Coordinates of C-alpha atoms in Angstrom, one line a residue:
M26 CA 2.9 -3.6 -27.7
G27 CA 6.5 -4.2 -26.6
A28 CA 8.5 -7.1 -28.0
I29 CA 7.8 -10.4 -26.4
C30 CA 10.9 -11.9 -24.7
S31 CA 10.9 -15.5 -25.9
G32 CA 13.6 -18.1 -25.5
S33 CA 15.5 -16.1 -22.9
K34 CA 17.7 -18.1 -20.6
K35 CA 17.1 -17.6 -16.9
E36 CA 20.7 -16.3 -16.4
E37 CA 20.0 -13.4 -18.7
W38 CA 17.3 -12.1 -16.4
D39 CA 19.0 -9.9 -13.8
N40 CA 16.9 -7.2 -12.1
S41 CA 19.3 -6.8 -9.1
G42 CA 19.7 -3.2 -10.1
L43 CA 16.0 -2.7 -9.2
F44 CA 17.1 -3.2 -5.5
S45 CA 20.1 -0.9 -5.6
S46 CA 20.3 2.6 -4.2
T47 CA 19.9 5.8 -6.2
K48 CA 20.4 9.5 -5.4
E49 CA 18.3 12.6 -5.0
W50 CA 17.6 14.7 -8.1
K51 CA 16.7 18.0 -6.4
N52 CA 16.9 20.3 -9.4
E53 CA 13.9 20.0 -11.6
T54 CA 14.9 18.7 -15.0
K55 CA 12.9 19.1 -18.3
L56 CA 12.8 16.0 -20.5
T57 CA 11.1 15.4 -23.8
F58 CA 9.1 12.3 -24.8
D59 CA 10.2 10.5 -28.0
K60 CA 6.7 10.5 -29.5
Q61 CA 3.6 12.8 -29.2
L62 CA 1.5 12.5 -26.1
P63 CA -2.3 13.0 -25.9
T64 CA -2.8 16.8 -25.6
W65 CA -5.3 16.3 -22.8
L66 CA -2.7 14.6 -20.5
K67 CA -1.6 17.3 -18.1
G68 CA -0.7 16.8 -14.4
C69 CA 1.7 15.2 -11.9
L70 CA 2.5 11.6 -11.2
Y71 CA 3.9 11.2 -7.7
R72 CA 5.5 7.9 -6.7
N73 CA 6.8 6.5 -3.4
G74 CA 9.0 3.6 -2.6
P75 CA 12.5 2.6 -1.3
G76 CA 15.4 4.6 -2.8
Q77 CA 18.3 3.9 -0.6
F78 CA 19.3 0.5 0.9
E79 CA 22.6 1.5 2.6
I80 CA 23.6 4.3 4.8
N81 CA 26.2 6.7 3.4
N82 CA 26.9 4.2 0.7
D83 CA 28.4 1.8 3.2
P84 CA 27.5 -1.8 2.1
K85 CA 28.0 -3.0 5.7
T86 CA 25.0 -1.0 6.7
S87 CA 22.6 -2.5 4.1
V88 CA 19.0 -3.1 5.2
H89 CA 17.7 -6.7 4.8
H90 CA 14.3 -6.4 3.2
A91 CA 12.9 -4.8 0.1
F92 CA 10.5 -2.8 2.2
D93 CA 13.2 -1.3 4.3
G94 CA 14.9 1.2 1.9
F95 CA 14.5 4.8 2.8
A96 CA 11.4 6.5 1.4
Y97 CA 12.0 8.2 -1.9
I98 CA 9.4 10.5 -3.5
Q99 CA 9.4 11.1 -7.3
K100 CA 7.5 13.8 -9.2
Y101 CA 6.8 13.5 -12.9
Q102 CA 5.0 16.7 -14.1
I103 CA 3.6 15.9 -17.6
D104 CA 2.4 18.3 -20.2
G105 CA 0.8 16.6 -23.2
E106 CA 0.6 19.8 -25.3
L107 CA 4.3 20.6 -24.9
N108 CA 5.2 16.9 -25.0
T109 CA 7.4 17.4 -21.9
I110 CA 8.0 16.1 -18.5
H111 CA 9.6 17.9 -15.5
F112 CA 11.3 15.4 -13.2
R113 CA 12.7 15.7 -9.6
T114 CA 13.0 13.4 -6.6
S115 CA 13.6 13.7 -2.8
F116 CA 14.1 11.5 0.2
I117 CA 11.7 12.1 3.0
K118 CA 13.6 13.8 5.7
S119 CA 12.2 11.6 8.5
R120 CA 13.9 11.3 11.9
T121 CA 14.9 7.8 11.0
Y122 CA 16.5 8.9 7.7
E123 CA 18.4 12.0 9.1
E124 CA 19.6 10.3 12.3
S125 CA 20.7 7.2 10.4
L126 CA 22.8 9.3 8.0
K127 CA 24.2 11.3 10.9
H128 CA 25.3 8.3 12.9
G129 CA 26.3 6.1 10.0
H130 CA 23.9 3.2 11.0
L131 CA 20.2 2.5 11.1
V132 CA 18.6 4.0 14.2
A133 CA 15.1 2.5 14.1
R134 CA 13.6 -0.9 13.4
Q135 CA 12.2 -1.2 9.9
F136 CA 9.9 -3.8 8.4
G137 CA 12.6 -6.5 8.3
T138 CA 15.8 -4.9 9.7
D139 CA 16.5 -4.4 13.4
P140 CA 19.3 -1.9 14.3
C141 CA 19.8 -3.6 17.7
K142 CA 22.8 -5.9 17.5
S143 CA 22.5 -7.3 21.0
I144 CA 19.9 -9.6 22.5
F145 CA 19.6 -7.1 25.4
G146 CA 18.7 -4.3 23.0
R147 CA 16.1 -6.4 21.3
F148 CA 14.7 -7.6 24.6
Q149 CA 14.4 -3.9 25.7
L150 CA 12.3 -3.3 22.6
L151 CA 9.6 -5.5 24.0
F152 CA 9.1 -3.2 26.9
S153 CA 9.7 0.1 25.2
P154 CA 7.9 -0.2 21.9
L155 CA 7.1 3.6 21.8
D156 CA 10.7 4.7 22.4
P157 CA 11.8 6.8 19.4
K158 CA 15.1 4.8 19.3
F159 CA 13.1 1.8 18.1
V160 CA 10.2 3.0 16.0
T161 CA 10.6 4.0 12.4
D162 CA 8.9 7.1 11.0
D163 CA 10.1 6.4 7.4
A164 CA 6.9 6.6 5.3
G165 CA 7.8 4.8 2.1
V166 CA 4.6 3.0 0.9
T167 CA 2.1 5.4 -0.7
I168 CA 1.6 9.0 -1.6
Q169 CA -1.9 10.4 -1.7
R170 CA -3.7 13.8 -1.6
V171 CA -6.0 14.2 1.4
N172 CA -7.7 17.5 2.1
N173 CA -5.5 19.5 -0.3
E174 CA -2.1 18.2 1.0
L175 CA 0.1 15.5 -0.4
L176 CA 0.8 12.8 2.2
A177 CA 3.4 10.1 2.3
L178 CA 2.1 7.1 4.3
T179 CA 3.2 3.8 5.6
E180 CA 2.0 1.1 8.0
T181 CA 3.2 2.9 11.1
V182 CA 1.3 5.8 12.8
V183 CA 3.4 8.6 11.4
G184 CA 3.0 10.0 7.9
Y185 CA 4.5 13.1 6.3
V186 CA 3.1 16.1 4.6
I187 CA 5.0 16.7 1.4
D188 CA 5.2 20.0 -0.6
E189 CA 3.7 19.2 -4.0
K190 CA 5.9 21.6 -5.9
T191 CA 9.3 21.1 -4.3
L192 CA 8.9 17.6 -2.7
E193 CA 10.3 19.1 0.5
T194 CA 9.3 17.4 3.8
V195 CA 6.8 19.8 5.4
A196 CA 5.9 18.1 8.7
P197 CA 4.9 14.8 10.2
L198 CA 1.2 13.9 10.1
T199 CA 0.7 13.5 13.8
T200 CA -3.0 12.6 13.9
L201 CA -2.9 9.3 12.0
P202 CA -4.8 7.2 13.0
Y203 CA -6.5 9.9 15.0
T204 CA -6.9 8.1 18.3
E205 CA -4.8 7.9 21.5
P206 CA -3.5 4.4 22.4
L207 CA -2.8 3.3 25.9
Q208 CA 0.7 3.0 27.4
T209 CA 0.4 -0.8 27.3
E210 CA 0.5 -0.7 23.5
I211 CA 2.8 -3.2 21.8
L212 CA 2.2 -2.4 18.2
T213 CA 0.0 -0.3 16.0
L214 CA -0.4 -0.7 12.3
S215 CA -2.3 1.8 10.1
T216 CA -3.1 1.4 6.5
A217 CA -1.1 3.3 3.9
H218 CA -3.9 2.8 1.5
T219 CA -6.6 5.3 2.4
M220 CA -9.7 5.2 0.3
Y221 CA -11.9 8.1 -1.0
N222 CA -15.7 7.8 -1.1
S223 CA -17.0 10.4 -3.5
K224 CA -20.7 9.8 -2.5
R225 CA -20.0 11.1 1.0
K226 CA -16.9 13.2 0.1
M227 CA -14.7 11.5 2.7
T228 CA -11.4 9.7 3.0
V229 CA -11.5 6.3 4.8
G230 CA -8.7 4.8 6.8
Y231 CA -8.1 2.3 9.7
A232 CA -5.5 1.1 12.2
I233 CA -5.0 -2.1 14.2
R234 CA -4.0 -1.9 17.8
M235 CA -2.3 -4.6 19.9
T236 CA -1.8 -4.1 23.7
R237 CA -0.6 -6.1 26.6
S238 CA -3.5 -5.5 29.0
H239 CA -6.4 -4.1 26.9
G240 CA -6.6 -6.7 24.1
H241 CA -6.7 -5.8 20.5
W242 CA -9.0 -3.5 18.6
L243 CA -9.6 -1.9 15.3
D244 CA -10.0 1.9 14.7
V245 CA -11.8 3.1 11.5
V246 CA -11.7 6.8 10.6
F247 CA -13.8 8.9 8.2
V248 CA -12.0 12.1 7.2
F249 CA -14.6 14.4 5.6
D250 CA -14.0 17.3 3.2
D251 CA -16.2 19.3 5.7
D252 CA -15.8 19.7 9.5
Q253 CA -17.4 16.9 11.6
N254 CA -16.7 18.0 15.1
Q255 CA -14.8 14.8 16.1
Q256 CA -17.7 12.4 16.5
C257 CA -16.6 9.0 17.9
S258 CA -18.2 5.7 18.7
I259 CA -17.5 2.4 20.3
T260 CA -19.3 -0.2 18.1
D261 CA -18.1 -3.5 19.4
K262 CA -20.9 -5.9 20.1
Q263 CA -18.9 -8.3 22.2
N264 CA -16.7 -6.1 24.3
D265 CA -18.2 -3.3 26.4
S266 CA -14.8 -2.4 28.0
L267 CA -13.0 -1.1 24.9
P268 CA -10.9 2.0 25.7
T269 CA -12.4 5.3 24.5
T270 CA -11.0 7.2 21.6
D271 CA -9.0 10.4 22.2
C272 CA -11.7 12.6 20.5
D273 CA -13.9 11.7 23.5
D274 CA -11.5 14.0 25.4
K275 CA -13.1 17.4 24.7
D276 CA -10.6 19.2 26.9
R277 CA -7.6 18.0 25.1
N278 CA -5.3 20.8 23.9
E279 CA -4.0 19.9 20.5
D280 CA -1.1 22.4 20.8
D281 CA 0.0 20.7 24.0
A282 CA -0.2 17.3 22.3
I283 CA 2.0 18.5 19.4
D284 CA 4.5 20.5 21.4
G285 CA 4.7 18.2 24.3
G286 CA 6.2 15.2 22.6
G287 CA 2.9 13.3 22.5
R288 CA 2.2 9.8 21.1
F289 CA 2.3 10.7 17.5
I290 CA 5.4 13.0 17.5
F291 CA 7.6 11.2 20.0
I292 CA 10.0 10.5 17.1
T293 CA 10.2 14.1 15.8
N294 CA 9.8 17.7 17.1
N295 CA 9.8 19.5 13.8
V296 CA 6.1 20.2 13.5
N297 CA 6.0 23.7 12.0
E298 CA 3.0 26.0 11.9
R299 CA 1.8 24.6 8.5
G300 CA 2.0 21.1 9.9
K301 CA 0.1 22.1 13.1
K302 CA -2.6 23.8 11.1
Y303 CA -3.0 20.8 8.8
N304 CA -3.1 18.3 11.7
K305 CA -5.8 20.4 13.5
L306 CA -7.7 20.6 10.3
I307 CA -7.7 16.8 9.8
K308 CA -8.7 16.4 13.4
S309 CA -11.7 18.6 13.1
K310 CA -12.9 16.7 10.0
T311 CA -12.6 13.2 11.5
K312 CA -15.1 10.7 12.8
S313 CA -13.6 7.7 14.6
Y314 CA -15.1 4.3 15.3
R315 CA -13.6 1.4 17.4
Y316 CA -14.3 -2.3 17.1
G317 CA -13.0 -5.3 19.1
Y318 CA -11.6 -8.6 18.2
D319 CA -12.8 -11.9 19.6
Q320 CA -9.4 -13.4 18.5
G321 CA -6.1 -12.0 17.6
A322 CA -5.8 -8.9 15.4
S323 CA -5.1 -9.7 11.8
Y324 CA -2.5 -8.1 9.5
M325 CA -4.3 -6.0 6.9
H326 CA -2.3 -4.0 4.4
S327 CA -5.3 -2.7 2.4
A328 CA -9.1 -2.8 2.2
S329 CA -12.0 -2.0 -0.2
I330 CA -14.9 0.4 -0.3
T331 CA -18.1 0.2 -2.2
E332 CA -20.6 3.0 -2.5
D333 CA -22.0 2.3 1.0
Y334 CA -19.5 -0.1 2.8
L335 CA -16.0 -0.6 4.0
I336 CA -14.8 -4.2 3.6
L337 CA -11.8 -5.4 5.6
S338 CA -10.3 -8.9 5.1
E339 CA -9.1 -10.2 8.5
I340 CA -6.9 -13.0 7.2
P341 CA -5.7 -15.8 9.5
L342 CA -2.3 -14.1 10.0
Q343 CA -2.9 -13.0 13.6
F344 CA -0.8 -11.1 16.1
S345 CA 0.8 -13.3 18.7
L346 CA 2.7 -12.1 21.8
T347 CA 4.9 -15.2 21.7
K348 CA 5.7 -14.8 18.1
S349 CA 6.3 -11.1 18.7
M350 CA 8.9 -11.9 21.3
M351 CA 10.6 -14.5 19.1
A352 CA 10.6 -12.1 16.1
V353 CA 12.2 -9.3 18.0
L354 CA 14.8 -11.5 19.6
S355 CA 15.7 -13.2 16.3
D356 CA 15.8 -10.1 14.1
G357 CA 12.6 -11.2 12.3
L358 CA 10.1 -9.5 10.1
L359 CA 7.2 -7.4 11.1
T360 CA 4.9 -10.2 9.9
D361 CA 6.8 -12.7 12.0
M362 CA 5.0 -11.1 15.0
F363 CA 1.9 -12.7 13.5
K364 CA 1.0 -16.4 13.5
W365 CA -0.3 -18.0 10.3
N366 CA -3.1 -20.5 10.8
D367 CA -4.9 -21.6 7.6
A368 CA -7.3 -23.8 9.7
L369 CA -9.0 -20.5 10.6
P370 CA -11.2 -18.6 8.1
T371 CA -10.7 -15.1 6.7
Y372 CA -13.3 -12.9 8.2
F373 CA -14.7 -10.1 6.0
R374 CA -15.7 -7.3 8.3
I375 CA -18.3 -5.0 6.6
I376 CA -18.8 -1.5 8.0
S377 CA -21.4 1.0 7.0
L378 CA -20.0 4.3 5.5
D379 CA -23.2 6.1 6.7
N380 CA -22.8 5.5 10.5
G381 CA -19.8 3.3 11.1
E382 CA -21.9 0.4 12.3
E383 CA -20.7 -3.1 11.7
V384 CA -23.1 -4.7 9.3
A385 CA -21.6 -8.2 9.2
R386 CA -18.5 -10.3 9.9
I387 CA -18.6 -13.1 7.4
P388 CA -16.2 -16.1 7.4
G389 CA -14.6 -17.1 4.2
P390 CA -11.6 -19.2 2.9
A391 CA -8.1 -18.7 4.3
F392 CA -5.7 -16.7 2.1
F393 CA -3.0 -14.0 2.3
T394 CA -3.1 -10.7 0.6
F395 CA -1.4 -7.4 0.4
H396 CA -3.8 -5.7 -2.1
H397 CA -7.5 -5.6 -2.6
I398 CA -8.5 -4.8 -6.1
N399 CA -12.1 -3.6 -6.0
A400 CA -15.5 -4.3 -4.6
Y401 CA -19.1 -3.4 -5.5
Q402 CA -22.7 -4.0 -4.4
A403 CA -25.1 -6.3 -6.3
K404 CA -28.6 -7.7 -5.9
E405 CA -29.5 -11.3 -6.3
N406 CA -33.0 -12.6 -5.6
D407 CA -33.7 -9.4 -3.8
E408 CA -30.8 -10.0 -1.5
D409 CA -27.9 -7.6 -1.0
H410 CA -24.5 -8.9 -2.0
I411 CA -21.0 -7.5 -2.0
I412 CA -18.6 -8.8 -4.7
I413 CA -15.0 -8.3 -3.8
D414 CA -11.9 -9.1 -5.9
I415 CA -8.5 -9.6 -4.2
C416 CA -5.0 -10.4 -5.3
A417 CA -4.6 -13.5 -3.2
Y418 CA -1.9 -15.9 -2.2
D419 CA -2.3 -19.3 -0.4
D420 CA -0.1 -18.1 2.5
H421 CA 2.4 -15.4 3.4
R422 CA 5.6 -17.0 2.2
L423 CA 5.9 -14.2 -0.3
V424 CA 7.1 -11.9 2.5
K425 CA 10.1 -14.1 3.2
E426 CA 11.0 -14.1 -0.5
L427 CA 11.5 -10.3 -0.5
Y428 CA 14.8 -10.3 1.4
L429 CA 17.3 -8.3 -0.6
N430 CA 19.9 -11.1 -0.6
K431 CA 17.5 -13.3 -2.4
L432 CA 16.1 -10.7 -4.8
R433 CA 19.5 -9.6 -5.9
Q434 CA 20.2 -13.2 -6.9
N435 CA 17.0 -13.3 -8.8
M436 CA 15.6 -15.9 -6.4
F437 CA 11.8 -15.5 -6.3
P438 CA 10.4 -19.1 -6.4
S439 CA 6.7 -18.6 -5.7
G440 CA 5.8 -15.7 -7.9
L441 CA 3.0 -13.3 -7.2
G442 CA -0.7 -13.7 -6.5
Y443 CA -3.9 -14.4 -8.5
V444 CA -7.2 -12.6 -8.8
R445 CA -9.9 -14.3 -6.7
R446 CA -13.5 -13.2 -6.3
F447 CA -15.6 -13.6 -3.2
D448 CA -19.4 -13.1 -3.0
L449 CA -20.6 -11.9 0.4
N450 CA -24.3 -12.4 1.0
L451 CA -25.4 -9.8 3.6
K452 CA -28.7 -11.5 4.4
T453 CA -27.4 -15.0 5.0
Q454 CA -23.9 -13.7 6.1
Q455 CA -22.3 -16.4 3.9
C456 CA -19.3 -16.2 1.6
T457 CA -19.0 -18.1 -1.6
E458 CA -16.3 -18.2 -4.4
P459 CA -18.1 -18.2 -7.8
Y460 CA -14.9 -19.3 -9.5
E461 CA -13.9 -22.1 -7.1
N462 CA -11.9 -24.7 -9.1
H463 CA -12.4 -22.6 -12.2
Q464 CA -8.9 -23.5 -13.5
K465 CA -9.1 -27.2 -14.4
L466 CA -6.2 -29.5 -13.5
S467 CA -5.5 -33.1 -14.0
D468 CA -5.0 -35.4 -10.9
N469 CA -1.2 -35.3 -11.2
Q470 CA -1.2 -31.5 -11.4
Q471 CA -3.3 -30.9 -8.3
Q472 CA -0.3 -30.8 -5.9
S473 CA 1.8 -28.6 -8.3
Y474 CA -0.5 -25.6 -8.3
P475 CA -1.6 -23.4 -5.4
N476 CA -5.3 -23.1 -4.4
S477 CA -5.3 -19.5 -5.5
F478 CA -4.5 -20.6 -9.1
R479 CA -7.3 -23.1 -9.1
N480 CA -9.8 -20.5 -7.9
S481 CA -8.6 -17.6 -10.1
L482 CA -10.6 -15.9 -12.7
V483 CA -7.5 -15.6 -15.0
P484 CA -4.5 -17.9 -14.5
V485 CA -1.8 -15.2 -14.4
Q486 CA 0.4 -14.2 -11.4
F487 CA 0.5 -10.4 -10.6
D488 CA 0.4 -7.8 -7.9
L489 CA 0.2 -4.0 -7.5
P490 CA -3.2 -4.0 -9.2
R491 CA -4.9 -0.7 -10.3
I492 CA -8.2 0.1 -12.0
N493 CA -9.8 3.2 -13.4
S494 CA -10.5 5.2 -10.2
N495 CA -13.9 6.3 -11.5
F496 CA -15.0 2.6 -11.1
I497 CA -13.8 2.2 -7.5
G498 CA -16.7 0.6 -5.6
K499 CA -18.7 0.0 -8.8
L500 CA -19.2 -2.8 -11.3
Y501 CA -16.0 -2.8 -13.4
R502 CA -14.2 -4.8 -16.1
Y503 CA -10.4 -4.1 -16.3
I504 CA -7.5 -4.6 -14.0
Y505 CA -4.0 -3.3 -14.7
A506 CA -1.1 -4.9 -12.9
V507 CA 2.6 -6.0 -12.8
R508 CA 3.1 -9.6 -13.8
G509 CA 5.4 -11.8 -11.6
P510 CA 5.9 -15.5 -12.5
P511 CA 8.4 -17.5 -10.4
D512 CA 11.9 -16.1 -10.6
Y513 CA 10.9 -13.2 -12.8
K514 CA 9.7 -10.6 -10.4
F515 CA 8.0 -7.7 -12.3
D516 CA 8.7 -8.8 -15.8
A517 CA 5.7 -7.3 -17.7
L518 CA 2.5 -5.2 -17.5
I519 CA -0.8 -6.9 -18.0
K520 CA -4.4 -5.8 -18.6
I521 CA -7.0 -8.3 -17.3
D522 CA -10.5 -8.4 -18.8
L523 CA -12.8 -9.8 -16.1
Q524 CA -15.7 -10.1 -18.4
T525 CA -13.9 -12.4 -20.9
Q526 CA -11.6 -13.8 -18.3
T527 CA -8.5 -13.2 -20.5
I528 CA -5.3 -11.2 -20.6
A529 CA -6.5 -8.4 -22.8
G530 CA -3.1 -6.7 -23.0
L531 CA 0.6 -7.4 -22.4
W532 CA 3.5 -5.1 -22.5
K533 CA 6.9 -6.7 -22.2
E534 CA 10.4 -6.0 -23.4
P535 CA 13.5 -8.1 -22.8
R536 CA 15.2 -7.6 -19.4
T537 CA 12.9 -4.7 -18.2
S538 CA 11.0 -4.4 -14.9
P539 CA 8.0 -2.1 -14.9
S540 CA 6.4 -0.6 -11.8
E541 CA 2.8 -0.3 -10.7
P542 CA 0.6 0.9 -13.7
V543 CA -1.4 4.0 -12.9
F544 CA -4.5 4.6 -15.1
V545 CA -5.4 8.1 -16.2
Q546 CA -8.9 8.7 -17.7
N547 CA -9.4 10.5 -21.0
P548 CA -11.5 13.5 -19.8
D549 CA -13.5 13.4 -23.0
S550 CA -14.7 9.8 -22.5
I551 CA -16.6 7.7 -20.0
E552 CA -15.4 4.4 -21.4
E553 CA -13.6 2.4 -18.7
D554 CA -10.4 1.8 -20.6
N555 CA -10.3 5.0 -22.6
G556 CA -7.2 6.6 -21.2
I557 CA -3.5 6.0 -20.7
I558 CA -1.2 3.9 -18.4
L559 CA 1.7 5.6 -16.6
T560 CA 4.6 3.4 -15.3
V561 CA 8.3 3.7 -14.6
V562 CA 10.4 0.9 -16.2
F563 CA 13.9 -0.2 -15.1
E564 CA 16.1 -1.4 -17.9
Q565 CA 18.5 -4.1 -16.7
E566 CA 21.1 -3.9 -19.4
T567 CA 21.7 -0.1 -19.2
N568 CA 20.8 0.3 -15.5
K569 CA 18.5 3.2 -16.6
S570 CA 14.9 4.0 -16.0
F571 CA 12.3 5.5 -18.3
I572 CA 8.7 6.7 -17.9
L573 CA 6.5 4.7 -20.2
I574 CA 3.0 5.7 -21.5
L575 CA 0.7 3.1 -22.9
D576 CA -2.7 3.4 -24.5
A577 CA -5.0 1.7 -21.9
G578 CA -7.3 0.5 -24.6
T579 CA -4.9 -1.2 -27.0
F580 CA -2.0 -1.5 -24.6
E581 CA 0.3 -0.2 -27.4
E582 CA 3.2 2.1 -26.4
V583 CA 2.4 5.8 -26.9
A584 CA 5.7 7.3 -25.8
R585 CA 8.7 7.1 -23.4
A586 CA 11.2 9.4 -21.8
Y587 CA 14.5 8.3 -20.3
L588 CA 15.3 9.7 -16.8
P589 CA 18.7 11.0 -15.7
I590 CA 19.0 8.4 -12.9
H591 CA 17.7 4.9 -12.3
I592 CA 14.6 4.4 -10.1
P593 CA 14.7 1.4 -7.7
F594 CA 11.8 -0.9 -6.8
S595 CA 8.9 1.5 -6.4
L596 CA 5.7 0.7 -4.6
H597 CA 2.7 3.0 -5.2
G598 CA 1.8 6.3 -6.9
N599 CA -1.0 8.5 -7.9
F600 CA -1.7 11.0 -10.8
Y601 CA -3.3 14.3 -10.1
A602 CA -4.6 16.3 -13.1
T603 CA -3.6 19.9 -13.2
A604 CA -7.1 21.2 -13.6
S605 CA -8.8 19.0 -11.0
G606 CA -8.6 18.4 -7.2
N607 CA -8.7 14.7 -6.5
A608 CA -7.5 12.3 -9.2

């Protein structure tokens, strides 16, 4: 276990370098670990996140928010037998990236940065939301393998196919989220966190649609490993007038849609033959389902799947046309287009993975979240339940605390979220919190601690949670995450034991900031925590980064290897073993 940083003064903590630009490392470089790796560890860790916060190194062009840096893909090819790592990186060559560098300024609106300087320009955005001058195609959130291609995804409707060997940008993914919107659309958000259901051999995704004249709706897609002939369904029980999905159009020519500057490639025209072939392949393997909203559409960054269900948390952060106009005109955040109302419940929408039918929509407590952790099915008194764990916050103030000018001054007053558990009874359609008021406080402490702390299984602040992927949708025990107490964003890695409700492991070194921990299973074991943890750590004092490997069971350090460049704030990654398909 790393040394515990004790007695450090706040002024010694400075992770501003975590939010500074880096450079491409195009030529693959061989590095050696300082200690011996497990010989079974062989494969590639891919990571995605912001890598450049200014344009052409001009500080006047800096973006405003941590989520706004240009997408930066990293590849760490690890060979345990040789004890080596081959390292390379690349920026995604999106239209937004290339045009911004060409013109010397940002050309498309990002999560929290608007390139329009004039009120007129921002007002125009309200009436031309699909114009390529306004919509970003920079896919800097996750990187996942779907149907044998590596995809970089974000919350907009355009992802990118990335070459696994070279990290070159192959082509845009034009079919996400697989359905045609109407021309009155204001905003579409799709999930960057697709989910794989091994029981049905399919990838699950969703998108949220907001329009001016057709209301709001939710699209859910199942992308199978085998062809499915584009089966679609409208499953809303309250709204019979929902627009149909584009796969109802049997006469639609996909080549015309791609070549003709259609909805999903209006921001780029570089769809090559490999890209066209893959987009058609995904289209042929997709089932699509559409659901309506009785109130405003909710912001949803991620969701959960069990063996048989998709669970979406519709938090009370709902799209508002008025808030949208104010956000655009005031250079606000994407989430400023949504109105927070904690007097409303969070609705857990539960959808069958067998047929796309909505099983239930269960009200629960109000909370904010970016990341679901896991969910699984259970039986109690012969009644079906779903248990779902979420990294929860009391409200969405965290988003405002991720402005770069604050983070670079180490201002992070609220800290990260807490693990909360919700029990969804499918028969009674009721939600309970088994650990409500689990953390005991005195009367004079009640106002000092958030509700999510009081209802947490373990009183530690964290985010970017990961688990052993073999336990997704099943009863599980361990969570791995990045700790983040107030003013110390990403200061340690933790291992949470849900069974004992304790912190079972802690890795921390003075003035270091680790990234999301990715678990890799020992192939010779079925024990949940028999494996290793992969993370990339930023070292504040040297402005260097290293890849760190921990024993997932003991949380002791196994080895590390320093990289030739520093890696900024990174969001998500996945490891794919050399000898297997899906990780």
